[in-house]
């Protein structure tokens, strides 16, 4: 590798993706995303992570990461299933899951979110309205 390759990559601002050696990435699937996760995992030699979700009678959510992910790249696949849950519930479940993952000290967390709800609310139409995705 000559130095001209290094100069070119630094000029573009792109840095190579670093995967921690000895720790293969882990892919987690949130409820409602199982089908797309199976399809993704059929192309990847990575392992699927183990997690559990519980909903209490008063609609509170409990999330548990059932395996260690310290110093590993973690991918979370989150597709909202209209039958499984409504928009706000799915986003709250995602936020709680990411919070639980951060407690496990992964190297990096990447959320794969094919459809971002609230993305159409990116501007105010009248004074006093909130901008949800901000």
PDB file of C-alpha atoms in Angstrom:
ATOM      1  CA  UNK A   1       0.000   0.000   0.000  1.00  0.00           C
ATOM      2  CA  UNK A   2       1.563   3.257  -1.026  1.00  0.00           C
ATOM      3  CA  UNK A   3       1.104   6.633   0.624  1.00  0.00           C
ATOM      4  CA  UNK A   4      -1.009   7.994  -2.259  1.00  0.00           C
ATOM      5  CA  UNK A   5      -3.859   5.668  -1.182  1.00  0.00           C
ATOM      6  CA  UNK A   6      -3.733   7.112   2.336  1.00  0.00           C
ATOM      7  CA  UNK A   7      -3.758  10.684   1.058  1.00  0.00           C
ATOM      8  CA  UNK A   8      -6.739  10.018  -1.184  1.00  0.00           C
ATOM      9  CA  UNK A   9      -8.855   8.439   1.568  1.00  0.00           C
ATOM     10  CA  UNK A  10      -8.108  11.285   3.987  1.00  0.00           C
ATOM     11  CA  UNK A  11      -9.024  13.890   1.352  1.00  0.00           C
ATOM     12  CA  UNK A  12     -12.437  12.271   0.840  1.00  0.00           C
ATOM     13  CA  UNK A  13     -13.052  12.251   4.583  1.00  0.00           C
ATOM     14  CA  UNK A  14     -13.866   8.548   4.496  1.00  0.00           C
ATOM     15  CA  UNK A  15     -12.314   6.267   7.063  1.00  0.00           C
ATOM     16  CA  UNK A  16     -12.220   2.501   6.793  1.00  0.00           C
ATOM     17  CA  UNK A  17     -14.725   0.561   8.871  1.00  0.00           C
ATOM     18  CA  UNK A  18     -12.990  -1.092  11.811  1.00  0.00           C
ATOM     19  CA  UNK A  19     -14.407  -4.339  13.181  1.00  0.00           C
ATOM     20  CA  UNK A  20     -12.918  -5.402  16.517  1.00  0.00           C
ATOM     21  CA  UNK A  21     -10.737  -8.484  15.988  1.00  0.00           C
ATOM     22  CA  UNK A  22     -12.023 -11.679  17.564  1.00  0.00           C
ATOM     23  CA  UNK A  23     -15.522 -10.362  18.179  1.00  0.00           C
ATOM     24  CA  UNK A  24     -17.929 -11.043  15.304  1.00  0.00           C
ATOM     25  CA  UNK A  25     -20.837  -8.595  14.955  1.00  0.00           C
ATOM     26  CA  UNK A  26     -24.154  -9.456  16.567  1.00  0.00           C
ATOM     27  CA  UNK A  27     -27.545  -8.754  14.961  1.00  0.00           C
ATOM     28  CA  UNK A  28     -30.625  -8.173  17.115  1.00  0.00           C
ATOM     29  CA  UNK A  29     -34.206  -8.187  15.876  1.00  0.00           C
ATOM     30  CA  UNK A  30     -36.978  -6.258  17.569  1.00  0.00           C
ATOM     31  CA  UNK A  31     -40.518  -7.679  17.648  1.00  0.00           C
ATOM     32  CA  UNK A  32     -42.144  -7.239  14.254  1.00  0.00           C
ATOM     33  CA  UNK A  33     -38.770  -7.472  12.468  1.00  0.00           C
ATOM     34  CA  UNK A  34     -38.207 -11.213  12.643  1.00  0.00           C
ATOM     35  CA  UNK A  35     -38.945 -11.904   8.973  1.00  0.00           C
ATOM     36  CA  UNK A  36     -36.569  -9.282   7.582  1.00  0.00           C
ATOM     37  CA  UNK A  37     -33.933 -10.342  10.119  1.00  0.00           C
ATOM     38  CA  UNK A  38     -34.114 -13.931   8.839  1.00  0.00           C
ATOM     39  CA  UNK A  39     -33.608 -12.676   5.295  1.00  0.00           C
ATOM     40  CA  UNK A  40     -30.638 -10.504   6.305  1.00  0.00           C
ATOM     41  CA  UNK A  41     -29.057 -13.291   8.354  1.00  0.00           C
ATOM     42  CA  UNK A  42     -29.239 -15.666   5.383  1.00  0.00           C
ATOM     43  CA  UNK A  43     -26.593 -13.471   3.685  1.00  0.00           C
ATOM     44  CA  UNK A  44     -24.360 -12.924   6.724  1.00  0.00           C
ATOM     45  CA  UNK A  45     -22.176 -15.345   8.685  1.00  0.00           C
ATOM     46  CA  UNK A  46     -22.819 -13.386  11.901  1.00  0.00           C
ATOM     47  CA  UNK A  47     -24.723 -14.554  14.937  1.00  0.00           C
ATOM     48  CA  UNK A  48     -28.184 -13.430  15.943  1.00  0.00           C
ATOM     49  CA  UNK A  49     -28.387 -11.932  19.406  1.00  0.00           C
ATOM     50  CA  UNK A  50     -30.688 -13.118  22.148  1.00  0.00           C
ATOM     51  CA  UNK A  51     -33.016 -10.640  23.802  1.00  0.00           C
ATOM     52  CA  UNK A  52     -36.430 -10.614  25.404  1.00  0.00           C
ATOM     53  CA  UNK A  53     -39.255  -8.098  25.586  1.00  0.00           C
ATOM     54  CA  UNK A  54     -42.138  -8.020  28.033  1.00  0.00           C
ATOM     55  CA  UNK A  55     -45.176  -5.792  28.131  1.00  0.00           C
ATOM     56  CA  UNK A  56     -46.857  -5.369  31.485  1.00  0.00           C
ATOM     57  CA  UNK A  57     -50.579  -4.895  32.017  1.00  0.00           C
ATOM     58  CA  UNK A  58     -50.219  -1.111  32.209  1.00  0.00           C
ATOM     59  CA  UNK A  59     -48.360  -1.109  28.841  1.00  0.00           C
ATOM     60  CA  UNK A  60     -44.898  -0.600  30.343  1.00  0.00           C
ATOM     61  CA  UNK A  61     -42.074  -2.251  28.417  1.00  0.00           C
ATOM     62  CA  UNK A  62     -39.318  -4.418  29.861  1.00  0.00           C
ATOM     63  CA  UNK A  63     -36.248  -5.149  27.724  1.00  0.00           C
ATOM     64  CA  UNK A  64     -33.475  -7.611  28.489  1.00  0.00           C
ATOM     65  CA  UNK A  65     -30.296  -8.324  26.519  1.00  0.00           C
ATOM     66  CA  UNK A  66     -29.634 -12.002  27.205  1.00  0.00           C
ATOM     67  CA  UNK A  67     -26.036 -12.176  26.036  1.00  0.00           C
ATOM     68  CA  UNK A  68     -22.887 -10.165  26.485  1.00  0.00           C
ATOM     69  CA  UNK A  69     -21.966  -7.797  23.668  1.00  0.00           C
ATOM     70  CA  UNK A  70     -18.955  -6.071  25.207  1.00  0.00           C
ATOM     71  CA  UNK A  71     -16.552  -4.720  22.551  1.00  0.00           C
ATOM     72  CA  UNK A  72     -18.665  -6.064  19.675  1.00  0.00           C
ATOM     73  CA  UNK A  73     -20.337  -4.340  16.774  1.00  0.00           C
ATOM     74  CA  UNK A  74     -24.092  -4.549  17.306  1.00  0.00           C
ATOM     75  CA  UNK A  75     -26.758  -4.142  14.642  1.00  0.00           C
ATOM     76  CA  UNK A  76     -30.404  -3.673  15.625  1.00  0.00           C
ATOM     77  CA  UNK A  77     -33.034  -4.322  12.953  1.00  0.00           C
ATOM     78  CA  UNK A  78     -36.229  -2.444  13.691  1.00  0.00           C
ATOM     79  CA  UNK A  79     -39.197  -2.556  11.319  1.00  0.00           C
ATOM     80  CA  UNK A  80     -42.487  -1.356  12.666  1.00  0.00           C
ATOM     81  CA  UNK A  81     -45.227  -3.881  12.140  1.00  0.00           C
ATOM     82  CA  UNK A  82     -48.646  -2.198  12.177  1.00  0.00           C
ATOM     83  CA  UNK A  83     -50.193  -5.366  13.621  1.00  0.00           C
ATOM     84  CA  UNK A  84     -47.526  -5.775  16.308  1.00  0.00           C
ATOM     85  CA  UNK A  85     -47.513  -2.242  17.716  1.00  0.00           C
ATOM     86  CA  UNK A  86     -48.271   1.382  17.062  1.00  0.00           C
ATOM     87  CA  UNK A  87     -45.642   4.000  16.138  1.00  0.00           C
ATOM     88  CA  UNK A  88     -44.961   5.509  19.560  1.00  0.00           C
ATOM     89  CA  UNK A  89     -44.775   2.099  21.240  1.00  0.00           C
ATOM     90  CA  UNK A  90     -42.281   0.799  18.649  1.00  0.00           C
ATOM     91  CA  UNK A  91     -40.044   3.865  18.983  1.00  0.00           C
ATOM     92  CA  UNK A  92     -40.091   3.648  22.776  1.00  0.00           C
ATOM     93  CA  UNK A  93     -39.206  -0.050  22.618  1.00  0.00           C
ATOM     94  CA  UNK A  94     -36.278   0.788  20.300  1.00  0.00           C
ATOM     95  CA  UNK A  95     -35.008   3.510  22.623  1.00  0.00           C
ATOM     96  CA  UNK A  96     -35.219   1.227  25.664  1.00  0.00           C
ATOM     97  CA  UNK A  97     -33.431  -1.543  23.789  1.00  0.00           C
ATOM     98  CA  UNK A  98     -30.591   0.774  22.700  1.00  0.00           C
ATOM     99  CA  UNK A  99     -30.310   1.967  26.310  1.00  0.00           C
ATOM    100  CA  UNK A 100     -30.061  -1.638  27.513  1.00  0.00           C
ATOM    101  CA  UNK A 101     -27.394  -2.351  24.876  1.00  0.00           C
ATOM    102  CA  UNK A 102     -25.329   0.682  25.899  1.00  0.00           C
ATOM    103  CA  UNK A 103     -25.170  -0.766  29.403  1.00  0.00           C
ATOM    104  CA  UNK A 104     -23.421  -3.829  27.951  1.00  0.00           C
ATOM    105  CA  UNK A 105     -20.525  -1.705  26.508  1.00  0.00           C
ATOM    106  CA  UNK A 106     -20.579  -2.628  22.820  1.00  0.00           C
ATOM    107  CA  UNK A 107     -17.956  -1.180  20.477  1.00  0.00           C
ATOM    108  CA  UNK A 108     -20.599   0.362  18.199  1.00  0.00           C
ATOM    109  CA  UNK A 109     -24.401   0.232  17.858  1.00  0.00           C
ATOM    110  CA  UNK A 110     -26.008   0.561  14.425  1.00  0.00           C
ATOM    111  CA  UNK A 111     -29.788   0.720  14.114  1.00  0.00           C
ATOM    112  CA  UNK A 112     -31.218  -0.441  10.787  1.00  0.00           C
ATOM    113  CA  UNK A 113     -34.507   1.405  10.453  1.00  0.00           C
ATOM    114  CA  UNK A 114     -35.953   1.004   6.948  1.00  0.00           C
ATOM    115  CA  UNK A 115     -38.904   3.333   7.586  1.00  0.00           C
ATOM    116  CA  UNK A 116     -38.509   6.224  10.020  1.00  0.00           C
ATOM    117  CA  UNK A 117     -41.870   7.265  11.379  1.00  0.00           C
ATOM    118  CA  UNK A 118     -42.358  10.984  11.963  1.00  0.00           C
ATOM    119  CA  UNK A 119     -39.902  11.774   9.152  1.00  0.00           C
ATOM    120  CA  UNK A 120     -42.596  13.694   7.266  1.00  0.00           C
ATOM    121  CA  UNK A 121     -42.901  16.167  10.156  1.00  0.00           C
ATOM    122  CA  UNK A 122     -39.642  17.967   9.429  1.00  0.00           C
ATOM    123  CA  UNK A 123     -41.005  21.523   9.171  1.00  0.00           C
ATOM    124  CA  UNK A 124     -43.516  23.790  10.851  1.00  0.00           C
ATOM    125  CA  UNK A 125     -46.670  24.674   8.990  1.00  0.00           C
ATOM    126  CA  UNK A 126     -47.939  27.141  11.590  1.00  0.00           C
ATOM    127  CA  UNK A 127     -46.329  28.851  14.574  1.00  0.00           C
ATOM    128  CA  UNK A 128     -46.361  26.819  17.768  1.00  0.00           C
ATOM    129  CA  UNK A 129     -46.119  23.358  16.172  1.00  0.00           C
ATOM    130  CA  UNK A 130     -43.389  21.021  17.309  1.00  0.00           C
ATOM    131  CA  UNK A 131     -40.851  19.432  14.989  1.00  0.00           C
ATOM    132  CA  UNK A 132     -40.977  15.768  16.013  1.00  0.00           C
ATOM    133  CA  UNK A 133     -37.841  14.269  14.383  1.00  0.00           C
ATOM    134  CA  UNK A 134     -35.578  17.059  15.687  1.00  0.00           C
TER     135      UNK A 134
END
